[in-house]
Amino acid sequence: MKQVLLLLLGLISTSQSANILGIFTCPMPSHSIVQMSVAKALAEKGHNVTILTTVDPVIKHKNFNVIHIPLSPEDARYFKELFGSLGKTDTDGVLGSIVANPRELSYVPAMNVGVEKGAIMTFSQRIKTLAMSWGYRLWDAIENVENKKRYNFLYGDDPTMPRFEDLPKNISLMFFNSHGLSEGPIRPNLPGVIEIGGIQIKDTPDPLPKNIAEFLDDAREGAILLSLGSNIQSDHLQSDTVKKMFSVLSKLKLKVIWKWDKLEHIPGNSSNILYSKWLPQDDILAHPNIKLFITHAGRGGISEASYHGKPMLALPMFGDQQGNAGSMVKQGFGLSLKLLELKEKTFQNTINEILQNSQYKENVENFSKLYRDRPLTARQSVIYWTEYVMRYHGAKHLQSPLVHMDFIAANNLDIYGILGVSVAFVLYLIYLFLD
Ligand SMILES: *[C@@H]1O[C@H](CO)[C@@H](O)[C@H](O)[C@H]1NC(C)=O
Ligand SMILES: *[C@@H]1O[C@H](CO)[C@@H](O)[C@H](O)[C@H]1NC(C)=O
Ligand SMILES: *[C@@H]1O[C@H](CO)[C@@H](O)[C@H](O)[C@H]1NC(C)=O
Ligand SMILES: *[C@@H]1O[C@H](CO)[C@@H](O)[C@H](O)[C@H]1NC(C)=O
């Protein structure tokens, strides 16, 4: 969940509009959406944003100059495996260390240790957190040996470039895709660590298309939004599963908006179901009559529904969906069923359980309130802090002094060393005296 964004502020003009360079190397589409949302916030403010990216961005803006450099097939495969394995791990342990954000290992759990928000870690969870943190530091150190070689190969002869080791010393601040107060963990953050979790979600919804708006406004008993994502075509769904879903949904008093891309082959006709190929999902979830979101448990959909305080029924199929669904259920925002093993009765009972047991709604609504209650919205934060760094031509005053200290001083090892030697010396004197 935690991602770090790299934004370089270049050729800063003194007036309102600056030239901003974004280098987005991560080839994961879910990361790209977050990074491009940051770029969009800045472009909407009137900045001239140039983006170097490995993914063809879905988010566009007239103030963008996009330079798309696709990965070679080998690199794409490498990254897929790397990020597949990193997906649920604590990369922020490593990246926090770049800006020397305090990493309190006794109570800030590593990401996939699975500690509930606000809970105190057990002994074994603390061991796991400690081991993972050291593991990632080691991994980071090993990676950096390679990175340094690459850097020196590219820039080694250029006297105007800083040394590789000195690069973190030029970071003014970092944006994190998280919101600790609502999501946890509670931890100390440096002033230059700016949380912008939810940046990809609109602050205020756009008006809905007329047919959808009327359909939802009319839903006196409430409505359900069903979307199994853009990667799953209706062909991929077993017709048996679709039949079961239709049978349950068509009998509900609630209305259903069903994302379905083959309108000539719909699962069935029912007055309470509206099929649509394309849906403004975020705007629909914002509608007060939506009572339940049935989702394939993609990360984006879950964050949008959490943002709007809507309980969920997850139907994960593959990839990280299972994990996303698991943590959603753990937060108490809904329930999860395996799509491929869907049974009519279970589907129906689970829908009823989520609609009737107010616990799910209350949990997600409470989260939503906390998530949205901020002095600046995520967009406003991006704009404010980016322009802040520009105003001071790099905000070195935000940095932790730790960034500029060596390992010995940073850990007071010299003081402990002197103390140790002194104690040994005194003990030795006592020993001589007693002898
Ligand atoms: C915007 O940035 C591009 C470089 O990507 C540059 O060619 C262009 O001149 C810039 N526009 C302005 C108005 O500065
Ligand atoms: C980067 O930091 C070094 C050391 O503090 C400083 O000498 C240099 O001017 C900085 N470079 C930029 C581009 O800010
Ligand atoms: C639904 O109704 C439309 C028009 O009334 C009809 O063309 C279509 O065949 C029906 N589909 C199913 C699956 O019954
Ligand atoms: C939601 O918040 C309200 C008010 O803070 C509280 O009374 C209630 O217990 C919370 N519900 C859940 C399920 O945590």
Short mmCIF file of C-alpha atoms and ligand atoms in Angstrom, two decimals:
data_model
loop_
_atom_site.label_atom_id
_atom_site.label_comp_id
_atom_site.label_asym_id
_atom_site.label_seq_id
_atom_site.Cartn_x
_atom_site.Cartn_y
_atom_site.Cartn_z
CA MET A 1 0.00 0.00 0.00
CA LYS A 2 2.81 2.33 0.79
CA GLN A 3 4.45 3.64 -2.28
CA VAL A 4 6.94 6.35 -2.66
CA LEU A 5 6.89 8.79 -5.48
CA LEU A 6 9.83 10.28 -7.20
CA LEU A 7 9.29 13.81 -8.37
CA LEU A 8 12.06 15.99 -9.53
CA LEU A 9 11.51 19.66 -9.53
CA GLY A 10 13.51 21.11 -12.33
CA LEU A 11 13.97 24.45 -14.04
CA ILE A 12 11.83 26.18 -11.51
CA SER A 13 10.32 29.36 -12.76
CA THR A 14 9.58 32.11 -10.32
CA SER A 15 5.99 32.61 -11.40
CA GLN A 16 2.95 30.43 -10.87
CA SER A 17 3.81 27.73 -13.37
CA ALA A 18 6.84 25.48 -12.98
CA ASN A 19 8.39 22.80 -15.12
CA ILE A 20 8.14 19.56 -13.18
CA LEU A 21 9.70 16.25 -14.15
CA GLY A 22 8.20 13.01 -12.88
CA ILE A 23 10.18 9.80 -13.30
CA PHE A 24 7.84 6.86 -12.79
CA THR A 25 9.80 3.69 -13.40
CA CYS A 26 7.55 1.26 -11.58
CA PRO A 27 5.71 -0.82 -14.20
CA MET A 28 2.73 -1.73 -11.99
CA PRO A 29 -0.52 -0.16 -13.30
CA SER A 30 -1.83 0.31 -9.74
CA HIS A 31 1.26 2.36 -8.86
CA SER A 32 1.03 4.26 -12.13
CA ILE A 33 -2.49 5.43 -11.27
CA VAL A 34 -1.30 6.90 -7.98
CA GLN A 35 1.74 8.55 -9.52
CA MET A 36 -0.23 9.95 -12.44
CA SER A 37 -2.82 11.30 -10.01
CA VAL A 38 -0.07 13.27 -8.33
CA ALA A 39 1.05 14.56 -11.71
CA LYS A 40 -2.54 15.43 -12.59
CA ALA A 41 -3.05 17.44 -9.41
CA LEU A 42 0.01 19.50 -10.34
CA ALA A 43 -0.99 19.84 -13.99
CA GLU A 44 -4.47 21.01 -12.99
CA LYS A 45 -2.81 23.70 -10.91
CA GLY A 46 -1.18 24.93 -14.12
CA HIS A 47 2.26 23.38 -13.88
CA ASN A 48 4.02 22.00 -16.95
CA VAL A 49 4.51 18.35 -16.03
CA THR A 50 6.81 16.10 -18.02
CA ILE A 51 6.49 12.42 -17.24
CA LEU A 52 8.91 9.65 -17.99
CA THR A 53 7.04 6.41 -17.55
CA THR A 54 7.32 2.71 -18.29
CA VAL A 55 3.52 2.23 -18.41
CA ASP A 56 1.22 3.86 -20.93
CA PRO A 57 -0.66 6.11 -18.51
CA VAL A 58 -4.45 5.93 -18.32
CA ILE A 59 -4.70 9.35 -16.69
CA LYS A 60 -4.23 12.18 -19.14
CA HIS A 61 -4.06 15.96 -19.02
CA LYS A 62 -3.31 18.70 -21.53
CA ASN A 63 -0.41 19.98 -19.39
CA PHE A 64 1.31 16.57 -19.53
CA ASN A 65 4.28 15.84 -21.76
CA VAL A 66 4.41 12.07 -21.56
CA ILE A 67 7.56 10.21 -22.58
CA HIS A 68 6.59 6.56 -22.61
CA ILE A 69 9.52 4.14 -22.54
CA PRO A 70 8.09 0.62 -22.46
CA LEU A 71 10.15 -2.09 -20.78
CA SER A 72 11.74 -4.80 -22.86
CA PRO A 73 9.89 -8.13 -22.50
CA GLU A 74 12.72 -9.52 -20.32
CA ASP A 75 12.65 -6.51 -18.00
CA ALA A 76 8.86 -6.63 -17.85
CA ARG A 77 9.04 -10.27 -16.74
CA TYR A 78 11.71 -9.50 -14.15
CA PHE A 79 9.69 -6.65 -12.66
CA LYS A 80 6.52 -8.70 -12.63
CA GLU A 81 8.22 -11.34 -10.54
CA LEU A 82 9.94 -8.81 -8.33
CA PHE A 83 6.79 -6.86 -7.60
CA GLY A 84 4.74 -10.01 -7.35
CA SER A 85 6.91 -11.04 -4.43
CA LEU A 86 7.19 -7.53 -3.04
CA GLY A 87 3.48 -6.86 -3.38
CA LYS A 88 2.66 -7.26 0.28
CA THR A 89 5.96 -6.45 1.87
CA ASP A 90 7.27 -3.52 3.69
CA THR A 91 9.18 -1.58 1.11
CA ASP A 92 8.55 1.50 3.17
CA GLY A 93 11.03 0.18 5.72
CA VAL A 94 13.74 0.58 3.13
CA LEU A 95 12.47 3.82 1.58
CA GLY A 96 11.80 5.40 4.91
CA SER A 97 15.43 4.79 5.76
CA ILE A 98 16.41 6.96 2.78
CA VAL A 99 14.99 10.06 4.45
CA ALA A 100 15.79 8.62 7.92
CA ASN A 101 12.17 8.42 9.00
CA PRO A 102 12.16 6.84 12.47
CA ARG A 103 11.43 3.14 12.22
CA GLU A 104 10.10 1.95 15.56
CA LEU A 105 10.38 -1.78 15.22
CA SER A 106 8.79 -2.71 18.53
CA TYR A 107 5.42 -1.22 17.66
CA VAL A 108 5.37 -0.38 13.94
CA PRO A 109 4.68 -3.74 12.28
CA ALA A 110 6.18 -4.73 8.97
CA MET A 111 3.46 -4.75 6.36
CA ASN A 112 2.55 -8.39 5.98
CA VAL A 113 2.88 -9.26 9.64
CA GLY A 114 -0.88 -8.71 9.73
CA VAL A 115 -1.32 -6.75 12.93
CA GLU A 116 -4.72 -5.15 13.32
CA LYS A 117 -4.82 -1.39 13.52
CA GLY A 118 -4.02 -0.19 17.02
CA ALA A 119 -3.15 -3.69 18.29
CA ILE A 120 0.05 -4.35 20.20
CA MET A 121 2.39 -6.80 18.49
CA THR A 122 2.87 -10.21 20.04
CA PHE A 123 6.36 -11.57 20.69
CA SER A 124 6.41 -13.55 17.46
CA GLN A 125 5.09 -10.60 15.44
CA ARG A 126 7.89 -8.48 16.84
CA ILE A 127 10.44 -11.11 15.84
CA LYS A 128 8.96 -11.25 12.35
CA THR A 129 8.98 -7.45 12.04
CA LEU A 130 12.57 -7.21 13.22
CA ALA A 131 13.72 -10.00 10.92
CA MET A 132 11.94 -8.50 7.94
CA SER A 133 13.28 -5.06 8.60
CA TRP A 134 16.84 -6.37 8.74
CA GLY A 135 16.18 -8.54 5.73
CA TYR A 136 15.05 -5.58 3.66
CA ARG A 137 17.91 -3.44 4.78
CA LEU A 138 20.27 -6.17 3.69
CA TRP A 139 18.41 -6.56 0.38
CA ASP A 140 18.54 -2.79 -0.05
CA ALA A 141 22.26 -2.71 0.65
CA ILE A 142 22.91 -5.47 -1.88
CA GLU A 143 20.70 -3.74 -4.49
CA ASN A 144 22.58 -0.52 -3.88
CA VAL A 145 25.92 -2.12 -4.71
CA GLU A 146 24.50 -2.83 -8.18
CA ASN A 147 22.81 0.56 -8.39
CA LYS A 148 26.06 2.28 -7.55
CA LYS A 149 27.84 0.40 -10.34
CA ARG A 150 25.14 1.45 -12.81
CA TYR A 151 25.24 5.05 -11.59
CA ASN A 152 29.01 5.26 -11.86
CA PHE A 153 28.89 3.66 -15.29
CA LEU A 154 26.46 6.36 -16.45
CA TYR A 155 27.76 9.42 -14.59
CA GLY A 156 31.11 8.40 -13.10
CA ASP A 157 33.09 10.94 -15.11
CA ASP A 158 30.72 13.84 -14.64
CA PRO A 159 32.09 16.18 -11.95
CA THR A 160 28.79 18.08 -11.74
CA MET A 161 26.94 14.99 -10.50
CA PRO A 162 26.85 14.15 -6.79
CA ARG A 163 28.32 10.89 -5.52
CA PHE A 164 25.87 7.99 -5.40
CA GLU A 165 26.00 7.88 -1.58
CA ASP A 166 25.07 11.56 -1.44
CA LEU A 167 21.89 11.28 -3.50
CA PRO A 168 19.52 10.88 -0.53
CA LYS A 169 21.02 14.03 0.98
CA ASN A 170 19.22 16.02 -1.71
CA ILE A 171 15.72 14.74 -0.99
CA SER A 172 13.56 17.53 0.40
CA LEU A 173 10.44 15.54 1.11
CA MET A 174 8.63 12.37 0.21
CA PHE A 175 5.01 11.62 -0.58
CA PHE A 176 3.62 8.38 0.83
CA ASN A 177 0.52 6.64 -0.45
CA SER A 178 -0.96 6.05 2.98
CA HIS A 179 -2.94 7.68 5.74
CA GLY A 180 -1.72 6.54 9.15
CA LEU A 181 -4.49 8.05 11.27
CA SER A 182 -7.18 5.94 9.66
CA GLU A 183 -5.23 2.99 8.26
CA GLY A 184 -2.53 2.63 10.84
CA PRO A 185 0.11 2.04 11.92
CA ILE A 186 0.51 4.96 14.28
CA ARG A 187 4.14 6.00 14.03
CA PRO A 188 6.30 9.08 14.18
CA ASN A 189 6.85 10.77 10.82
CA LEU A 190 9.34 13.48 9.93
CA PRO A 191 7.91 16.81 8.79
CA GLY A 192 9.05 15.98 5.26
CA VAL A 193 7.05 12.75 5.13
CA ILE A 194 3.76 13.71 3.53
CA GLU A 195 0.89 11.26 3.44
CA ILE A 196 -1.32 11.48 0.36
CA GLY A 197 -3.25 8.20 0.58
CA GLY A 198 -6.35 8.33 -1.61
CA ILE A 199 -4.89 10.80 -4.12
CA GLN A 200 -6.41 8.79 -6.96
CA ILE A 201 -9.94 9.32 -5.62
CA LYS A 202 -11.84 12.46 -6.61
CA ASP A 203 -12.60 14.88 -3.77
CA THR A 204 -16.05 15.57 -5.19
CA PRO A 205 -17.81 13.16 -7.54
CA ASP A 206 -18.62 14.13 -11.13
CA PRO A 207 -22.30 14.14 -12.14
CA LEU A 208 -23.48 10.66 -13.17
CA PRO A 209 -24.69 9.83 -16.70
CA LYS A 210 -28.43 10.49 -16.90
CA ASN A 211 -29.63 6.86 -17.08
CA ILE A 212 -27.50 5.81 -14.12
CA ALA A 213 -28.48 8.84 -12.05
CA GLU A 214 -32.19 8.17 -12.63
CA PHE A 215 -31.82 4.47 -11.94
CA LEU A 216 -30.05 5.14 -8.63
CA ASP A 217 -32.25 8.01 -7.50
CA ASP A 218 -35.20 5.69 -8.03
CA ALA A 219 -33.74 2.89 -5.91
CA ARG A 220 -35.89 3.29 -2.81
CA GLU A 221 -34.61 0.05 -1.27
CA GLY A 222 -31.05 0.90 -2.17
CA ALA A 223 -28.76 -0.40 -4.88
CA ILE A 224 -25.79 -2.67 -5.42
CA LEU A 225 -22.86 -1.99 -7.69
CA LEU A 226 -21.35 -5.13 -9.19
CA SER A 227 -18.05 -4.89 -11.03
CA LEU A 228 -15.55 -7.64 -11.56
CA GLY A 229 -12.96 -5.30 -12.97
CA SER A 230 -11.65 -4.49 -16.39
CA ASN A 231 -9.34 -7.47 -16.73
CA ILE A 232 -12.09 -10.03 -16.43
CA GLN A 233 -14.13 -10.15 -19.61
CA SER A 234 -17.57 -11.65 -19.41
CA ASP A 235 -16.25 -14.55 -21.54
CA HIS A 236 -13.97 -15.60 -18.74
CA LEU A 237 -16.79 -16.09 -16.32
CA GLN A 238 -18.23 -19.57 -16.38
CA SER A 239 -21.78 -19.31 -17.64
CA ASP A 240 -22.84 -21.44 -14.69
CA THR A 241 -21.46 -18.88 -12.22
CA VAL A 242 -23.14 -16.05 -14.10
CA LYS A 243 -26.47 -17.88 -13.99
CA LYS A 244 -26.24 -18.30 -10.25
CA MET A 245 -25.37 -14.66 -9.76
CA PHE A 246 -28.24 -13.52 -11.97
CA SER A 247 -30.67 -15.82 -10.20
CA VAL A 248 -29.82 -14.30 -6.81
CA LEU A 249 -29.55 -10.68 -7.93
CA SER A 250 -32.74 -10.63 -9.99
CA LYS A 251 -34.76 -11.65 -6.92
CA LEU A 252 -33.53 -8.80 -4.75
CA LYS A 253 -35.64 -5.78 -3.84
CA LEU A 254 -32.56 -3.64 -4.34
CA LYS A 255 -31.53 -2.41 -7.76
CA VAL A 256 -28.30 -3.65 -9.28
CA ILE A 257 -25.84 -1.94 -11.60
CA TRP A 258 -23.83 -4.70 -13.25
CA LYS A 259 -20.68 -3.97 -15.22
CA TRP A 260 -21.00 -6.22 -18.25
CA ASP A 261 -19.11 -5.78 -21.48
CA LYS A 262 -21.16 -7.93 -23.89
CA LEU A 263 -24.50 -6.18 -23.98
CA GLU A 264 -25.71 -8.50 -26.75
CA HIS A 265 -25.24 -11.46 -24.37
CA ILE A 266 -26.52 -10.32 -21.03
CA PRO A 267 -27.03 -12.80 -18.17
CA GLY A 268 -30.78 -12.15 -18.22
CA ASN A 269 -33.45 -9.48 -18.23
CA SER A 270 -34.72 -8.17 -14.94
CA SER A 271 -36.31 -4.82 -14.15
CA ASN A 272 -34.00 -4.31 -11.16
CA ILE A 273 -30.77 -4.82 -13.11
CA LEU A 274 -29.01 -2.25 -15.29
CA TYR A 275 -26.12 -3.55 -17.37
CA SER A 276 -23.43 -1.21 -18.54
CA LYS A 277 -20.18 -1.70 -20.39
CA TRP A 278 -18.46 1.25 -18.85
CA LEU A 279 -19.13 2.68 -15.40
CA PRO A 280 -17.84 5.73 -13.56
CA GLN A 281 -17.23 3.46 -10.56
CA ASP A 282 -15.95 6.10 -8.16
CA ASP A 283 -18.89 8.44 -8.86
CA ILE A 284 -21.41 5.63 -8.52
CA LEU A 285 -19.94 4.52 -5.19
CA ALA A 286 -20.39 8.09 -3.97
CA HIS A 287 -24.17 7.85 -4.49
CA PRO A 288 -26.02 7.63 -1.16
CA ASN A 289 -28.34 4.84 -2.39
CA ILE A 290 -25.48 2.40 -2.98
CA LYS A 291 -25.66 -0.10 -0.13
CA LEU A 292 -23.18 -2.73 -1.27
CA PHE A 293 -20.25 -3.05 -3.65
CA ILE A 294 -19.64 -6.50 -5.14
CA THR A 295 -16.07 -6.45 -6.37
CA HIS A 296 -13.26 -8.62 -7.72
CA ALA A 297 -11.17 -7.03 -4.95
CA GLY A 298 -8.81 -4.93 -7.05
CA ARG A 299 -6.95 -2.47 -4.92
CA GLY A 300 -8.45 0.60 -6.59
CA GLY A 301 -12.05 -0.51 -6.11
CA ILE A 302 -11.51 -1.38 -2.46
CA SER A 303 -9.97 2.02 -1.73
CA GLU A 304 -12.79 3.81 -3.51
CA ALA A 305 -15.49 1.91 -1.64
CA SER A 306 -13.65 2.42 1.67
CA TYR A 307 -13.37 6.12 0.89
CA HIS A 308 -17.11 6.36 0.29
CA GLY A 309 -17.95 4.16 3.28
CA LYS A 310 -19.62 1.32 1.35
CA PRO A 311 -19.53 -2.28 2.63
CA MET A 312 -18.19 -4.88 0.23
CA LEU A 313 -18.60 -8.43 -0.94
CA ALA A 314 -15.32 -9.52 -2.51
CA LEU A 315 -15.24 -12.20 -5.22
CA PRO A 316 -11.50 -12.56 -5.82
CA MET A 317 -10.11 -14.70 -8.64
CA PHE A 318 -6.36 -14.29 -9.05
CA GLY A 319 -3.24 -12.20 -8.41
CA ASP A 320 -3.30 -9.93 -5.40
CA GLN A 321 -7.11 -10.01 -5.23
CA GLN A 322 -7.15 -12.75 -2.61
CA GLY A 323 -4.85 -10.75 -0.35
CA ASN A 324 -6.77 -7.49 -0.85
CA ALA A 325 -10.02 -9.27 -0.04
CA GLY A 326 -8.45 -10.80 3.06
CA SER A 327 -7.36 -7.49 4.52
CA MET A 328 -10.69 -5.87 3.65
CA VAL A 329 -12.49 -8.63 5.59
CA LYS A 330 -10.05 -8.25 8.47
CA GLN A 331 -10.89 -4.55 8.68
CA GLY A 332 -14.53 -5.57 9.04
CA PHE A 333 -15.70 -3.84 5.85
CA GLY A 334 -17.42 -6.89 4.38
CA LEU A 335 -17.05 -10.54 3.43
CA SER A 336 -15.34 -12.56 0.73
CA LEU A 337 -16.31 -15.59 -1.37
CA LYS A 338 -14.27 -17.43 -3.98
CA LEU A 339 -15.78 -16.55 -7.35
CA LEU A 340 -14.86 -19.88 -8.90
CA GLU A 341 -16.62 -21.83 -6.15
CA LEU A 342 -19.69 -19.61 -5.91
CA LYS A 343 -22.87 -21.32 -4.68
CA GLU A 344 -26.27 -19.71 -5.12
CA LYS A 345 -27.35 -20.12 -1.51
CA THR A 346 -24.06 -18.87 -0.05
CA PHE A 347 -24.04 -15.88 -2.40
CA GLN A 348 -27.55 -14.95 -1.34
CA ASN A 349 -26.88 -15.43 2.38
CA THR A 350 -23.68 -13.45 2.24
CA ILE A 351 -25.37 -10.53 0.49
CA ASN A 352 -28.13 -10.57 3.10
CA GLU A 353 -25.65 -10.79 5.95
CA ILE A 354 -23.74 -7.72 4.76
CA LEU A 355 -26.94 -5.75 4.14
CA GLN A 356 -28.60 -6.68 7.43
CA ASN A 357 -25.73 -6.78 9.90
CA SER A 358 -24.98 -3.09 10.42
CA GLN A 359 -21.49 -3.90 11.70
CA TYR A 360 -19.92 -3.86 8.22
CA LYS A 361 -21.53 -0.58 7.26
CA GLU A 362 -20.61 1.00 10.55
CA ASN A 363 -16.97 -0.14 10.36
CA VAL A 364 -16.46 1.15 6.85
CA GLU A 365 -18.36 4.38 7.50
CA ASN A 366 -16.26 5.04 10.58
CA PHE A 367 -13.12 4.41 8.57
CA SER A 368 -14.36 6.68 5.79
CA LYS A 369 -14.96 9.53 8.21
CA LEU A 370 -11.46 9.29 9.65
CA TYR A 371 -9.91 8.84 6.23
CA ARG A 372 -11.46 12.01 4.87
CA ASP A 373 -10.99 14.19 7.93
CA ARG A 374 -7.75 15.96 7.08
CA PRO A 375 -6.55 19.55 7.17
CA LEU A 376 -5.68 19.31 3.47
CA THR A 377 -7.05 16.76 0.98
CA ALA A 378 -4.51 14.50 -0.70
CA ARG A 379 -4.55 16.72 -3.81
CA GLN A 380 -4.20 19.90 -1.80
CA SER A 381 -1.27 18.32 0.07
CA VAL A 382 0.54 17.42 -3.14
CA ILE A 383 0.12 20.92 -4.49
CA TYR A 384 0.90 22.70 -1.24
CA TRP A 385 4.06 20.73 -0.44
CA THR A 386 5.38 20.68 -3.99
CA GLU A 387 5.03 24.45 -4.23
CA TYR A 388 6.51 24.75 -0.75
CA VAL A 389 9.69 22.99 -1.92
CA MET A 390 9.76 25.25 -4.97
CA ARG A 391 9.33 28.41 -2.88
CA TYR A 392 12.49 27.59 -0.91
CA HIS A 393 14.45 26.12 -3.83
CA GLY A 394 14.61 22.77 -2.10
CA ALA A 395 13.48 22.49 1.51
CA LYS A 396 16.66 21.26 3.19
CA HIS A 397 15.36 22.61 6.47
CA LEU A 398 12.80 19.78 6.49
CA GLN A 399 15.47 17.11 6.50
CA SER A 400 16.40 15.01 9.47
CA PRO A 401 20.00 15.69 10.57
CA LEU A 402 20.35 11.90 10.51
CA VAL A 403 20.60 12.00 6.71
CA HIS A 404 23.93 13.78 7.09
CA MET A 405 25.35 11.67 9.94
CA ASP A 406 27.53 8.62 9.64
CA PHE A 407 26.56 5.25 11.09
CA ILE A 408 28.68 5.63 14.26
CA ALA A 409 27.38 9.08 15.23
CA ALA A 410 23.83 8.21 14.16
CA ASN A 411 23.78 5.38 16.67
CA ASN A 412 25.91 7.06 19.37
CA LEU A 413 28.35 4.17 19.07
CA ASP A 414 31.26 6.49 19.86
CA ILE A 415 29.70 7.51 23.17
CA TYR A 416 28.87 3.92 24.10
CA GLY A 417 32.42 2.99 23.12
CA ILE A 418 33.94 5.62 25.42
CA LEU A 419 31.54 4.64 28.22
CA GLY A 420 32.45 1.00 27.82
CA VAL A 421 36.19 1.71 27.89
CA SER A 422 35.78 3.96 30.95
CA VAL A 423 33.80 1.35 32.85
CA ALA A 424 36.37 -1.28 31.94
CA PHE A 425 39.13 1.04 33.09
CA VAL A 426 37.44 1.75 36.45
CA LEU A 427 36.80 -1.96 36.97
CA TYR A 428 40.44 -2.61 36.19
CA LEU A 429 41.55 0.02 38.78
CA ILE A 430 39.25 -1.55 41.39
CA TYR A 431 40.70 -4.93 40.55
CA LEU A 432 44.26 -3.58 40.95
CA PHE A 433 43.32 -1.83 44.20
CA LEU A 434 41.70 -4.95 45.72
CA ASP A 435 44.59 -7.15 44.71
C1 LIG B 1 6.91 22.24 -20.94
O1 LIG B 1 7.88 21.22 -20.85
C2 LIG B 1 8.36 20.77 -22.10
C3 LIG B 1 9.41 19.70 -21.83
O2 LIG B 1 8.82 18.50 -21.58
C4 LIG B 1 9.00 21.90 -22.87
O3 LIG B 1 9.37 21.43 -24.15
C5 LIG B 1 8.02 23.04 -22.99
O4 LIG B 1 8.67 24.15 -23.60
C6 LIG B 1 7.51 23.44 -21.63
N1 LIG B 1 6.52 24.48 -21.75
C7 LIG B 1 6.61 25.64 -21.11
C8 LIG B 1 5.50 26.61 -21.33
O5 LIG B 1 7.55 25.90 -20.35
C1 LIG B 2 22.84 18.15 -3.11
O1 LIG B 2 23.39 18.12 -1.80
C2 LIG B 2 24.77 18.49 -1.77
C3 LIG B 2 25.26 18.23 -0.36
O2 LIG B 2 24.43 18.82 0.61
C4 LIG B 2 24.89 19.92 -2.21
O3 LIG B 2 26.26 20.29 -2.22
C5 LIG B 2 24.32 20.06 -3.62
O4 LIG B 2 24.34 21.41 -4.02
C6 LIG B 2 22.92 19.53 -3.69
N1 LIG B 2 22.49 19.53 -5.06
C7 LIG B 2 21.31 20.01 -5.42
C8 LIG B 2 21.00 19.91 -6.88
O5 LIG B 2 20.54 20.51 -4.63
C1 LIG B 3 -33.80 -9.36 -22.90
O1 LIG B 3 -34.73 -8.52 -23.55
C2 LIG B 3 -34.35 -8.12 -24.85
C3 LIG B 3 -35.37 -7.13 -25.42
O2 LIG B 3 -36.54 -7.13 -24.70
C4 LIG B 3 -34.23 -9.35 -25.75
O3 LIG B 3 -33.82 -8.96 -27.04
C5 LIG B 3 -33.20 -10.29 -25.14
O4 LIG B 3 -33.13 -11.47 -25.89
C6 LIG B 3 -33.52 -10.62 -23.69
N1 LIG B 3 -32.40 -11.35 -23.14
C7 LIG B 3 -32.52 -12.43 -22.37
C8 LIG B 3 -31.26 -13.08 -21.93
O5 LIG B 3 -33.60 -12.87 -22.04
C1 LIG B 4 -18.26 3.98 14.89
O1 LIG B 4 -18.05 5.23 15.49
C2 LIG B 4 -19.01 5.56 16.47
C3 LIG B 4 -18.78 6.98 16.93
O2 LIG B 4 -17.41 7.25 17.09
C4 LIG B 4 -18.90 4.54 17.63
O3 LIG B 4 -19.87 4.83 18.62
C5 LIG B 4 -19.12 3.14 17.07
O4 LIG B 4 -18.93 2.18 18.09
C6 LIG B 4 -18.20 2.87 15.93
N1 LIG B 4 -18.56 1.60 15.34
C7 LIG B 4 -17.70 0.61 15.10
C8 LIG B 4 -18.26 -0.63 14.52
O5 LIG B 4 -16.51 0.69 15.39
#
